[in-house]
Amino acid sequence: MELNQHCANCKFRSHLFDKLSVEELTFINRNKKTVAIKKGGLINKSGDPIREFVYLTQGLVKMQKIGKNGKEQIVSLARPLDFIGLLSVFNKEFYEYSVTALVDSVVCRIDINSLKEMVKRNGEFSMDIIRFISNISNEIISDTYAINSKNLRGRIAMLLVDFSKKYFESLAFDLPISRKEMAEMIDMTPENVIRILSEFRRDGIINLRGKHLEITNMNMLSKIRDLG
Amino acid sequence: MELNQHCANCKFRSHLFDKLSVEELTFINRNKKTVAIKKGGLINKSGDPIREFVYLTQGLVKMQKIGKNGKEQIVSLARPLDFIGLLSVFNKEFYEYSVTALVDSVVCRIDINSLKEMVKRNGEFSMDIIRFISNISNEIISDTYAINSKNLRGRIAMLLVDFSKKYFESLAFDLPISRKEMAEMIDMTPENVIRILSEFRRDGIINLRGKHLEITNMNMLSKIRDLG
DNA sequence: CGCGGCTTTGATGTTCATCAAGTAAAGTGG
DNA sequence: CCACTTTACTTGATGAACATCAAAGCCGCG
């Protein structure tokens, strides 16, 4: 695929940029670079200075931080058209979260000052930025509360339903993360992730072989999510 | 005190408005109203249409939502100069959280469309709004993670230290919320809140009589917070 | 004055983390 | 490509942390 496409023609462009004119997109285009990242590759490192606004066009990435106990904690996953670190770029000097590619991915790195310039100049664009930030943070906050108010079975059920509906739009898919990473996403131990997955398999709710998962009883799974 | 002061002279005005000219402040002033709320009074109700941007000038309020199980959950407290519902006003039609006064309070209600108009017109102002939103959501997210990674003693310790340092700037203060509300803030049961407070009292870390609390061993309390 | 909600303490049971030990899978270097 | 090493996965047993239940005293308020 063509990496260094002009923003004005980019088919991965988010609606966030709809309010920019062709001239403004050209300005952005001059100040961005597009980079391919291999699976497992580091995109941003927690603590590094923020110089760019990162935008995911292809792949899947995780945002994580290190808790006080030294354990990794996954704050959220990002899909194509998601903005990485949008919650930090405008008010922090250094990245708060590390970002790692879960599969081969492609990101655009837009010079942060060029973007800020756009925000100041184009009022409709700044309103859109505000709406995007609000949406992202609302989602993280409500997801976090939802996870923490559920028991372990409910958490796993929620995660699987989300994968199926939000990320893969299919009842069968390959898990993009390890059991350990699942545990880091929903705040439990890897042992219990495995235990509950085995339980679901025993109960005929899912098929699971290695990373390949198929939801065979979505009704039941949704019920477990809602009641947990 | 004078409720309907002109924004240009308001001593409770947040830095958020620093970038507005006198004319712009006058425009805001024409489209705002200042309201006094009694302790326990409802300021915003979850589900109501968002027509105004609410700004706290005096008092203390709680933002809460109702979990699936029907239990109340307190998302955050807001002090003077804090913006209430800033995370919702730009991207939602209806309030997500209810807001209730914990003590007698005063709020300014600014017409939401007037504020949006300002954002579009004044680029420096919109940058400030973005920074504010980012700060608020970052704080809520990191506080939520911090709370959930601690055991119950650590949670109570964190809450008390926060009250002391952030809200009252004193080692002695009156708890602004009930034991039950404390439980709703840090996701535990009222019984355990009480149990642990009694423990802290037994261990000489705090004095507690009804709502009046005094931290007698801040060192130990901080240690419990950090190690929990 | 009495009712209902808040507070407090104790007893009990459940949920989940931790520890241990073994198997499978995935890198790695020769 | 194979032996080797490491990392991920899996199951069971145990104990600790915490929620729930129960009962009694307290306080504010109509």
Short mmCIF file of C-alpha atoms (C1' of nucleotides) in Angstrom, two decimals:
data_model
loop_
_atom_site.label_atom_id
_atom_site.label_comp_id
_atom_site.label_asym_id
_atom_site.label_seq_id
_atom_site.Cartn_x
_atom_site.Cartn_y
_atom_site.Cartn_z
CA MET A 1 0.00 0.00 0.00
CA GLU A 2 0.99 3.60 -0.56
CA LEU A 3 2.27 5.03 2.66
CA ASN A 4 2.83 8.65 1.87
CA GLN A 5 -0.46 9.65 0.44
CA HIS A 6 -1.61 13.25 0.52
CA CYS A 7 -4.03 13.87 3.40
CA ALA A 8 -6.56 15.39 1.01
CA ASN A 9 -7.02 12.04 -0.71
CA CYS A 10 -6.46 9.75 2.25
CA LYS A 11 -9.20 7.18 2.57
CA PHE A 12 -8.24 6.53 6.18
CA ARG A 13 -8.87 10.13 7.11
CA SER A 14 -11.06 10.59 10.15
CA HIS A 15 -14.13 12.81 10.21
CA LEU A 16 -12.11 14.89 12.59
CA PHE A 17 -10.50 16.52 9.57
CA ASP A 18 -13.71 17.18 7.67
CA LYS A 19 -13.75 20.83 8.62
CA LEU A 20 -10.32 21.53 7.17
CA SER A 21 -10.01 23.12 3.74
CA VAL A 22 -7.77 21.66 1.03
CA GLU A 23 -5.16 24.31 1.84
CA GLU A 24 -5.29 23.41 5.52
CA LEU A 25 -4.99 19.71 4.72
CA THR A 26 -2.00 20.50 2.54
CA PHE A 27 -0.43 22.33 5.46
CA ILE A 28 -1.03 19.29 7.68
CA ASN A 29 0.28 17.01 4.97
CA ARG A 30 3.57 18.90 4.76
CA ASN A 31 4.04 18.45 8.50
CA LYS A 32 3.23 14.79 8.87
CA LYS A 33 5.00 11.55 8.21
CA THR A 34 3.52 8.10 7.80
CA VAL A 35 5.23 5.15 9.42
CA ALA A 36 4.70 1.38 9.39
CA ILE A 37 5.13 -0.41 12.70
CA LYS A 38 5.71 -4.13 13.12
CA LYS A 39 3.71 -6.21 15.57
CA GLY A 40 5.11 -5.66 19.03
CA GLY A 41 6.76 -2.40 18.01
CA LEU A 42 6.73 0.62 20.30
CA ILE A 43 4.91 3.70 18.97
CA ASN A 44 5.09 6.05 21.94
CA LYS A 45 6.97 5.52 25.16
CA SER A 46 5.66 6.75 28.49
CA GLY A 47 7.82 9.66 29.62
CA ASP A 48 9.04 10.67 26.17
CA PRO A 49 8.45 14.27 25.07
CA ILE A 50 5.34 14.84 23.02
CA ARG A 51 6.29 16.29 19.67
CA GLU A 52 3.69 14.70 17.47
CA PHE A 53 0.05 13.90 17.30
CA VAL A 54 -0.32 10.24 16.36
CA TYR A 55 -3.14 8.91 14.26
CA LEU A 56 -3.72 5.22 13.56
CA THR A 57 -4.67 4.37 9.98
CA GLN A 58 -4.20 0.60 10.03
CA GLY A 59 -3.77 -2.09 12.64
CA LEU A 60 -4.49 -2.33 16.35
CA VAL A 61 -2.56 -0.86 19.27
CA LYS A 62 -2.69 -0.89 23.06
CA MET A 63 -2.20 2.06 25.38
CA GLN A 64 -0.77 1.07 28.73
CA LYS A 65 0.82 2.46 31.81
CA ILE A 66 2.74 1.00 34.68
CA GLY A 67 0.95 0.88 38.00
CA LYS A 68 2.67 1.58 41.31
CA ASN A 69 3.18 -2.12 41.94
CA GLY A 70 5.11 -2.35 38.68
CA LYS A 71 2.33 -4.21 36.92
CA GLU A 72 1.33 -3.17 33.42
CA GLN A 73 -2.16 -1.83 33.03
CA ILE A 74 -3.87 -1.54 29.66
CA VAL A 75 -5.98 1.62 29.53
CA SER A 76 -7.50 1.09 26.12
CA LEU A 77 -7.09 -0.37 22.67
CA ALA A 78 -7.17 1.81 19.57
CA ARG A 79 -8.42 0.92 16.12
CA PRO A 80 -7.89 2.64 12.78
CA LEU A 81 -9.20 6.20 12.75
CA ASP A 82 -8.48 6.46 16.47
CA PHE A 83 -6.21 9.14 17.82
CA ILE A 84 -3.51 7.98 20.09
CA GLY A 85 -2.77 10.03 23.12
CA LEU A 86 -5.38 12.66 22.28
CA LEU A 87 -5.91 13.07 26.00
CA SER A 88 -2.32 14.14 26.53
CA VAL A 89 -1.13 16.07 23.51
CA PHE A 90 -2.75 19.35 24.42
CA ASN A 91 -1.97 19.58 28.08
CA LYS A 92 1.11 17.47 28.77
CA GLU A 93 4.72 17.72 27.79
CA PHE A 94 5.46 14.02 28.12
CA TYR A 95 3.52 10.94 27.16
CA GLU A 96 1.63 9.42 30.04
CA TYR A 97 1.02 6.09 28.36
CA SER A 98 3.10 3.78 26.25
CA VAL A 99 1.62 2.68 22.95
CA THR A 100 2.49 -0.66 21.38
CA ALA A 101 1.34 -2.27 18.15
CA LEU A 102 -0.60 -5.51 18.69
CA VAL A 103 -0.51 -6.31 14.96
CA ASP A 104 1.36 -4.76 12.05
CA SER A 105 0.12 -1.17 11.99
CA VAL A 106 0.44 2.15 10.21
CA VAL A 107 0.39 5.53 11.93
CA CYS A 108 0.57 9.14 10.79
CA ARG A 109 2.65 11.45 12.93
CA ILE A 110 1.52 15.05 12.67
CA ASP A 111 3.75 17.78 14.06
CA ILE A 112 2.01 18.94 17.23
CA ASN A 113 2.60 22.66 16.72
CA SER A 114 1.11 22.55 13.24
CA LEU A 115 -1.98 20.94 14.68
CA LYS A 116 -2.28 23.50 17.47
CA GLU A 117 -1.98 26.20 14.85
CA MET A 118 -4.97 24.70 13.04
CA VAL A 119 -7.00 24.59 16.24
CA LYS A 120 -6.44 28.27 16.87
CA ARG A 121 -7.18 29.26 13.30
CA ASN A 122 -10.22 27.12 12.51
CA GLY A 123 -13.08 27.33 15.00
CA GLU A 124 -15.11 24.48 13.54
CA PHE A 125 -12.07 22.25 13.67
CA SER A 126 -11.44 23.12 17.32
CA MET A 127 -15.06 22.29 18.17
CA ASP A 128 -14.55 18.89 16.56
CA ILE A 129 -11.36 18.32 18.53
CA ILE A 130 -13.24 19.14 21.71
CA ARG A 131 -16.01 16.70 20.82
CA PHE A 132 -13.50 13.96 20.04
CA ILE A 133 -11.64 14.42 23.29
CA SER A 134 -14.90 14.42 25.23
CA ASN A 135 -16.03 11.24 23.54
CA ILE A 136 -12.78 9.41 24.16
CA SER A 137 -12.56 10.34 27.80
CA ASN A 138 -16.23 9.62 28.42
CA GLU A 139 -15.80 6.20 26.92
CA ILE A 140 -12.70 5.37 28.94
CA ILE A 141 -14.32 6.60 32.14
CA SER A 142 -17.58 4.74 31.69
CA ASP A 143 -15.83 1.56 30.53
CA THR A 144 -13.57 1.68 33.55
CA TYR A 145 -16.52 2.05 35.89
CA ALA A 146 -18.41 -0.70 34.09
CA ILE A 147 -15.50 -3.11 34.39
CA ASN A 148 -14.91 -2.39 38.04
CA SER A 149 -18.52 -2.89 39.00
CA LYS A 150 -18.62 -6.41 37.57
CA ASN A 151 -17.45 -9.72 38.95
CA LEU A 152 -14.80 -11.63 37.05
CA ARG A 153 -17.18 -13.62 34.87
CA GLY A 154 -18.98 -10.42 33.92
CA ARG A 155 -15.68 -8.77 33.01
CA ILE A 156 -14.59 -11.54 30.70
CA ALA A 157 -18.04 -11.63 29.12
CA MET A 158 -17.93 -7.88 28.52
CA LEU A 159 -14.48 -8.10 26.98
CA LEU A 160 -15.47 -10.90 24.62
CA VAL A 161 -18.68 -9.18 23.56
CA ASP A 162 -16.73 -5.99 22.91
CA PHE A 163 -14.16 -7.81 20.83
CA SER A 164 -16.88 -9.46 18.82
CA LYS A 165 -19.07 -6.42 18.24
CA LYS A 166 -16.68 -3.50 18.33
CA TYR A 167 -13.43 -4.79 16.95
CA PHE A 168 -14.22 -7.74 14.70
CA GLU A 169 -17.93 -7.55 13.87
CA SER A 170 -18.07 -11.33 13.89
CA LEU A 171 -18.79 -14.13 16.35
CA ALA A 172 -15.51 -15.82 15.45
CA PHE A 173 -12.13 -14.12 15.60
CA ASP A 174 -8.54 -14.49 16.73
CA LEU A 175 -7.84 -12.92 20.10
CA PRO A 176 -5.43 -10.05 19.42
CA ILE A 177 -3.93 -10.17 22.89
CA SER A 178 -2.58 -12.78 25.30
CA ARG A 179 -4.37 -14.02 28.40
CA LYS A 180 -1.99 -11.93 30.43
CA GLU A 181 -2.89 -8.81 28.46
CA MET A 182 -6.57 -9.56 28.85
CA ALA A 183 -5.94 -9.65 32.58
CA GLU A 184 -4.21 -6.27 32.37
CA MET A 185 -7.19 -4.78 30.57
CA ILE A 186 -9.83 -5.84 33.04
CA ASP A 187 -7.86 -5.85 36.25
CA MET A 188 -7.62 -9.49 37.21
CA THR A 189 -5.00 -12.25 37.23
CA PRO A 190 -4.05 -14.30 34.16
CA GLU A 191 -4.94 -17.47 36.07
CA ASN A 192 -8.49 -16.33 36.54
CA VAL A 193 -8.83 -15.20 32.93
CA ILE A 194 -7.93 -18.73 31.89
CA ARG A 195 -10.11 -20.35 34.51
CA ILE A 196 -13.18 -18.42 33.42
CA LEU A 197 -12.53 -18.95 29.72
CA SER A 198 -12.33 -22.69 30.46
CA GLU A 199 -15.59 -22.42 32.37
CA PHE A 200 -17.29 -20.70 29.43
CA ARG A 201 -15.98 -23.41 27.15
CA ARG A 202 -17.23 -26.16 29.45
CA ASP A 203 -20.64 -24.49 29.54
CA GLY A 204 -20.81 -24.35 25.75
CA ILE A 205 -20.80 -20.56 25.57
CA ILE A 206 -17.61 -20.35 23.53
CA ASN A 207 -15.23 -22.47 21.47
CA LEU A 208 -11.60 -21.73 22.15
CA ARG A 209 -8.42 -23.20 20.71
CA GLY A 210 -5.28 -21.20 21.32
CA LYS A 211 -6.04 -17.69 20.15
CA HIS A 212 -9.02 -18.64 18.02
CA LEU A 213 -12.34 -17.91 19.68
CA GLU A 214 -15.91 -18.42 18.61
CA ILE A 215 -18.92 -17.24 20.56
CA THR A 216 -21.53 -19.98 20.33
CA ASN A 217 -24.08 -18.55 22.74
CA MET A 218 -24.09 -14.77 22.49
CA ASN A 219 -27.35 -14.53 24.41
CA MET A 220 -25.94 -16.24 27.45
CA LEU A 221 -22.70 -14.28 27.20
CA SER A 222 -24.58 -10.98 27.12
CA LYS A 223 -26.63 -12.07 30.09
CA ILE A 224 -23.51 -12.91 32.08
CA ARG A 225 -22.08 -9.51 31.20
CA ASP A 226 -25.22 -7.68 32.29
CA LEU A 227 -25.83 -9.60 35.49
CA GLY A 228 -22.19 -9.80 36.58
CA MET B 1 -22.71 38.55 48.79
CA GLU B 2 -23.52 40.02 45.42
CA LEU B 3 -24.82 37.25 43.19
CA ASN B 4 -25.16 38.96 39.86
CA GLN B 5 -21.79 40.45 39.41
CA HIS B 6 -20.46 41.24 35.94
CA CYS B 7 -18.09 38.52 34.72
CA ALA B 8 -15.41 41.10 33.94
CA ASN B 9 -15.09 41.91 37.65
CA CYS B 10 -15.85 38.49 39.09
CA LYS B 11 -13.24 37.43 41.58
CA PHE B 12 -14.33 33.80 41.27
CA ARG B 13 -13.56 33.79 37.59
CA SER B 14 -11.42 30.87 36.44
CA HIS B 15 -8.26 31.24 34.39
CA LEU B 16 -10.23 29.55 31.69
CA PHE B 17 -11.68 32.94 30.84
CA ASP B 18 -8.39 34.82 30.80
CA LYS B 19 -8.20 34.83 27.04
CA LEU B 20 -11.54 36.55 26.60
CA SER B 21 -11.67 40.28 25.94
CA VAL B 22 -13.90 42.62 27.95
CA GLU B 23 -16.39 42.63 25.09
CA GLU B 24 -16.44 38.84 25.01
CA LEU B 25 -16.89 38.69 28.78
CA THR B 26 -19.76 41.12 28.45
CA PHE B 27 -21.34 38.83 25.89
CA ILE B 28 -20.95 35.87 28.28
CA ASN B 29 -22.29 37.99 31.12
CA ARG B 30 -25.47 38.80 29.23
CA ASN B 31 -26.06 35.10 28.69
CA LYS B 32 -25.45 33.77 32.15
CA LYS B 33 -27.35 33.62 35.38
CA THR B 34 -26.02 33.12 38.87
CA VAL B 35 -27.93 30.87 41.23
CA ALA B 36 -27.61 29.93 44.90
CA ILE B 37 -28.23 26.28 45.79
CA LYS B 38 -29.01 24.99 49.25
CA LYS B 39 -27.19 22.00 50.72
CA GLY B 40 -28.65 18.84 49.24
CA GLY B 41 -30.11 20.72 46.28
CA LEU B 42 -30.00 19.26 42.81
CA ILE B 43 -27.98 21.24 40.25
CA ASN B 44 -28.14 18.97 37.21
CA LYS B 45 -30.13 15.81 36.83
CA SER B 46 -28.88 12.85 34.84
CA GLY B 47 -30.92 12.57 31.66
CA ASP B 48 -31.98 16.22 31.52
CA PRO B 49 -31.19 18.17 28.34
CA ILE B 50 -27.99 20.17 28.44
CA ARG B 51 -28.77 23.81 27.85
CA GLU B 52 -26.18 25.45 30.04
CA PHE B 53 -22.58 25.26 31.00
CA VAL B 54 -22.37 25.20 34.79
CA TYR B 55 -19.56 26.80 36.72
CA LEU B 56 -19.13 26.51 40.50
CA THR B 57 -18.12 29.73 42.26
CA GLN B 58 -18.79 28.73 45.86
CA GLY B 59 -19.42 25.55 47.79
CA LEU B 60 -18.83 21.88 47.11
CA VAL B 61 -20.77 19.50 44.88
CA LYS B 62 -20.75 15.83 43.95
CA MET B 63 -21.15 14.34 40.49
CA GLN B 64 -22.73 10.93 40.53
CA LYS B 65 -24.32 8.36 38.35
CA ILE B 66 -26.41 5.29 38.96
CA GLY B 67 -24.73 1.97 38.34
CA LYS B 68 -26.52 -0.97 36.76
CA ASN B 69 -27.22 -2.48 40.15
CA GLY B 70 -29.05 0.70 41.11
CA LYS B 71 -26.31 1.82 43.48
CA GLU B 72 -25.17 5.42 43.38
CA GLN B 73 -21.61 5.97 42.31
CA ILE B 74 -19.78 9.23 42.94
CA VAL B 75 -17.52 10.08 40.01
CA SER B 76 -15.92 13.18 41.45
CA LEU B 77 -16.32 16.16 43.72
CA ALA B 78 -16.04 19.69 42.41
CA ARG B 79 -14.73 22.76 44.18
CA PRO B 80 -15.08 26.45 43.35
CA LEU B 81 -13.58 27.31 39.96
CA ASP B 82 -14.38 23.82 38.75
CA PHE B 83 -16.57 23.27 35.73
CA ILE B 84 -19.40 20.90 36.16
CA GLY B 85 -20.10 18.52 33.38
CA LEU B 86 -17.36 19.91 31.15
CA LEU B 87 -16.90 16.39 29.82
CA SER B 88 -20.47 16.29 28.53
CA VAL B 89 -21.49 19.74 27.40
CA PHE B 90 -19.74 19.65 24.05
CA ASN B 91 -20.63 16.19 22.86
CA LYS B 92 -23.82 15.12 24.60
CA GLU B 93 -27.37 16.26 24.46
CA PHE B 94 -28.30 15.03 27.93
CA TYR B 95 -26.49 15.11 31.22
CA GLU B 96 -24.76 11.87 32.03
CA TYR B 97 -24.27 12.61 35.71
CA SER B 98 -26.40 14.15 38.39
CA VAL B 99 -24.87 17.00 40.34
CA THR B 100 -25.87 17.71 43.95
CA ALA B 101 -24.70 20.39 46.37
CA LEU B 102 -22.95 18.97 49.44
CA VAL B 103 -22.98 22.38 51.13
CA ASP B 104 -24.67 25.67 50.29
CA SER B 105 -23.25 26.57 46.91
CA VAL B 106 -23.35 29.15 44.13
CA VAL B 107 -23.18 28.34 40.44
CA CYS B 108 -23.14 30.35 37.23
CA ARG B 109 -25.16 28.94 34.37
CA ILE B 110 -23.85 30.08 31.01
CA ASP B 111 -25.98 29.52 27.94
CA ILE B 112 -24.30 26.68 26.08
CA ASN B 113 -24.70 28.15 22.60
CA SER B 114 -23.11 31.41 23.65
CA LEU B 115 -20.14 29.49 24.95
CA LYS B 116 -19.80 27.43 21.78
CA GLU B 117 -19.90 30.67 19.83
CA MET B 118 -16.92 31.91 21.85
CA VAL B 119 -15.01 28.71 21.22
CA LYS B 120 -15.41 29.06 17.49
CA ARG B 121 -14.50 32.71 17.46
CA ASN B 122 -11.54 32.82 19.83
CA GLY B 123 -8.76 30.34 19.09
CA GLU B 124 -6.82 30.95 22.29
CA PHE B 125 -9.96 30.37 24.30
CA SER B 126 -10.67 27.10 22.51
CA MET B 127 -7.12 25.91 23.22
CA ASP B 128 -7.72 26.65 26.89
CA ILE B 129 -10.99 24.71 26.84
CA ILE B 130 -9.19 21.77 25.29
CA ARG B 131 -6.50 21.91 27.97
CA PHE B 132 -9.10 22.07 30.73
CA ILE B 133 -11.03 19.11 29.39
CA SER B 134 -7.85 17.10 29.02
CA ASN B 135 -6.80 17.90 32.56
CA ILE B 136 -10.13 16.98 34.07
CA SER B 137 -10.42 13.70 32.24
CA ASN B 138 -6.82 12.77 32.92
CA GLU B 139 -7.37 13.40 36.58
CA ILE B 140 -10.56 11.36 36.77
CA ILE B 141 -8.99 8.49 34.84
CA SER B 142 -5.81 8.35 36.88
CA ASP B 143 -7.66 8.74 40.18
CA THR B 144 -10.00 5.93 39.23
CA TYR B 145 -7.10 3.65 38.39
CA ALA B 146 -5.30 4.65 41.57
CA ILE B 147 -8.33 3.86 43.72
CA ASN B 148 -8.96 0.52 42.08
CA SER B 149 -5.40 -0.65 42.47
CA LYS B 150 -5.46 -0.15 46.23
CA ASN B 151 -6.80 -2.28 49.04
CA LEU B 152 -9.51 -0.85 51.26
CA ARG B 153 -7.19 0.68 53.84
CA GLY B 154 -5.22 2.35 51.07
CA ARG B 155 -8.41 3.77 49.56
CA ILE B 156 -9.59 5.33 52.79
CA ALA B 157 -6.11 6.72 53.42
CA MET B 158 -6.04 8.25 49.95
CA LEU B 159 -9.46 9.80 50.41
CA LEU B 160 -8.56 11.34 53.76
CA VAL B 161 -5.23 12.70 52.51
CA ASP B 162 -7.02 14.20 49.50
CA PHE B 163 -9.63 15.84 51.69
CA SER B 164 -6.95 17.26 53.92
CA LYS B 165 -4.59 18.52 51.22
CA LYS B 166 -6.82 19.26 48.27
CA TYR B 167 -10.11 20.38 49.73
CA PHE B 168 -9.43 21.77 53.18
CA GLU B 169 -5.71 22.50 53.38
CA SER B 170 -5.77 21.52 57.02
CA LEU B 171 -5.23 18.42 59.13
CA ALA B 172 -8.58 18.97 60.85
CA PHE B 173 -11.86 19.34 59.04
CA ASP B 174 -15.50 18.28 58.95
CA LEU B 175 -16.18 15.44 56.53
CA PRO B 176 -18.43 16.93 53.83
CA ILE B 177 -20.02 13.58 53.01
CA SER B 178 -21.54 10.65 54.86
CA ARG B 179 -19.86 7.27 55.35
CA LYS B 180 -22.18 5.91 52.74
CA GLU B 181 -21.10 8.57 50.25
CA MET B 182 -17.46 7.88 51.00
CA ALA B 183 -18.17 4.27 50.11
CA GLU B 184 -19.75 5.39 46.83
CA MET B 185 -16.66 7.41 45.98
CA ILE B 186 -14.13 4.68 46.49
CA ASP B 187 -16.17 1.64 45.59
CA MET B 188 -16.60 -0.22 48.85
CA THR B 189 -19.35 -0.86 51.40
CA PRO B 190 -20.32 1.62 54.14
CA GLU B 191 -19.63 -1.06 56.74
CA ASN B 192 -16.03 -1.36 55.64
CA VAL B 193 -15.57 2.40 55.50
CA ILE B 194 -16.62 2.56 59.13
CA ARG B 195 -14.59 -0.46 60.13
CA ILE B 196 -11.40 0.98 58.69
CA LEU B 197 -11.99 4.44 60.10
CA SER B 198 -12.39 2.80 63.52
CA GLU B 199 -9.16 0.92 62.92
CA PHE B 200 -7.32 4.14 62.08
CA ARG B 201 -8.72 5.70 65.24
CA ARG B 202 -7.65 2.71 67.35
CA ASP B 203 -4.15 2.96 65.86
CA GLY B 204 -3.90 6.66 66.71
CA ILE B 205 -3.73 7.80 63.09
CA ILE B 206 -6.86 9.94 63.27
CA ASN B 207 -9.30 11.45 65.73
CA LEU B 208 -12.91 11.12 64.71
CA ARG B 209 -16.15 12.23 66.35
CA GLY B 210 -19.18 12.24 64.10
CA LYS B 211 -18.23 14.25 61.08
CA HIS B 212 -15.25 15.97 62.65
CA LEU B 213 -11.94 14.44 61.66
CA GLU B 214 -8.37 15.23 62.59
CA ILE B 215 -5.35 13.54 61.08
CA THR B 216 -2.86 12.98 63.89
CA ASN B 217 -0.30 10.93 62.00
CA MET B 218 -0.10 12.14 58.42
CA ASN B 219 3.14 10.24 57.84
CA MET B 220 1.58 6.91 58.64
CA LEU B 221 -1.54 7.74 56.67
CA SER B 222 0.49 8.61 53.58
CA LYS B 223 2.43 5.39 53.97
CA ILE B 224 -0.78 3.37 54.13
CA ARG B 225 -2.02 5.12 51.01
CA ASP B 226 1.19 4.44 49.09
CA LEU B 227 1.65 0.83 50.17
CA GLY B 228 -2.03 -0.15 49.92
"C1'" DC C 1 -42.03 11.29 70.55
"C1'" DG C 2 -41.36 7.97 67.27
"C1'" DC C 3 -39.99 6.80 62.69
"C1'" DG C 4 -36.46 6.13 59.20
"C1'" DG C 5 -32.04 6.57 57.76
"C1'" DC C 6 -27.22 6.71 59.20
"C1'" DT C 7 -23.69 4.54 62.07
"C1'" DT C 8 -21.32 0.89 64.42
"C1'" DT C 9 -19.69 -3.87 65.59
"C1'" DG C 10 -19.73 -8.84 65.13
"C1'" DA C 11 -20.34 -13.31 62.63
"C1'" DT C 12 -20.42 -15.71 58.35
"C1'" DG C 13 -19.63 -16.92 53.56
"C1'" DT C 14 -17.98 -15.91 48.84
"C1'" DT C 15 -14.94 -14.27 45.67
"C1'" DC C 16 -10.74 -13.82 44.13
"C1'" DA C 17 -5.38 -13.59 44.48
"C1'" DT C 18 -1.55 -16.27 45.38
"C1'" DC C 19 1.30 -20.28 45.25
"C1'" DA C 20 2.72 -24.44 43.07
"C1'" DA C 21 3.59 -27.55 39.37
"C1'" DG C 22 3.11 -29.23 35.03
"C1'" DT C 23 2.14 -28.87 29.81
"C1'" DA C 24 2.17 -26.55 25.46
"C1'" DA C 25 3.93 -23.16 22.35
"C1'" DA C 26 7.08 -19.93 20.58
"C1'" DG C 27 11.54 -17.97 19.99
"C1'" DT C 28 16.77 -18.59 19.57
"C1'" DG C 29 21.21 -20.02 18.41
"C1'" DG C 30 24.04 -23.58 16.49
"C1'" DC D 1 16.04 -27.72 11.06
"C1'" DC D 2 16.65 -29.36 15.54
"C1'" DA D 3 17.85 -28.96 20.45
"C1'" DC D 4 17.31 -25.72 23.87
"C1'" DT D 5 15.41 -22.00 26.47
"C1'" DT D 6 12.08 -19.09 27.52
"C1'" DT D 7 7.54 -17.54 27.69
"C1'" DA D 8 2.66 -18.49 27.62
"C1'" DC D 9 -0.95 -21.42 29.13
"C1'" DT D 10 -3.57 -24.48 32.28
"C1'" DT D 11 -5.38 -26.72 36.55
"C1'" DG D 12 -5.61 -27.47 41.47
"C1'" DA D 13 -5.15 -26.22 46.41
"C1'" DT D 14 -4.97 -22.72 49.89
"C1'" DG D 15 -5.70 -18.48 52.32
"C1'" DA D 16 -6.77 -13.57 52.63
"C1'" DA D 17 -9.62 -9.81 51.62
"C1'" DC D 18 -13.85 -8.25 51.32
"C1'" DA D 19 -19.20 -8.36 50.86
"C1'" DT D 20 -23.18 -9.66 53.06
"C1'" DC D 21 -26.23 -10.45 56.81
"C1'" DA D 22 -27.81 -9.39 61.37
"C1'" DA D 23 -28.69 -6.59 65.40
"C1'" DA D 24 -28.39 -2.71 68.16
"C1'" DG D 25 -27.58 2.28 69.23
"C1'" DC D 26 -27.71 6.99 67.47
"C1'" DC D 27 -29.34 11.13 65.33
"C1'" DG D 28 -32.23 14.29 62.95
"C1'" DC D 29 -36.68 15.56 61.67
"C1'" DG D 30 -41.55 15.77 61.04
#
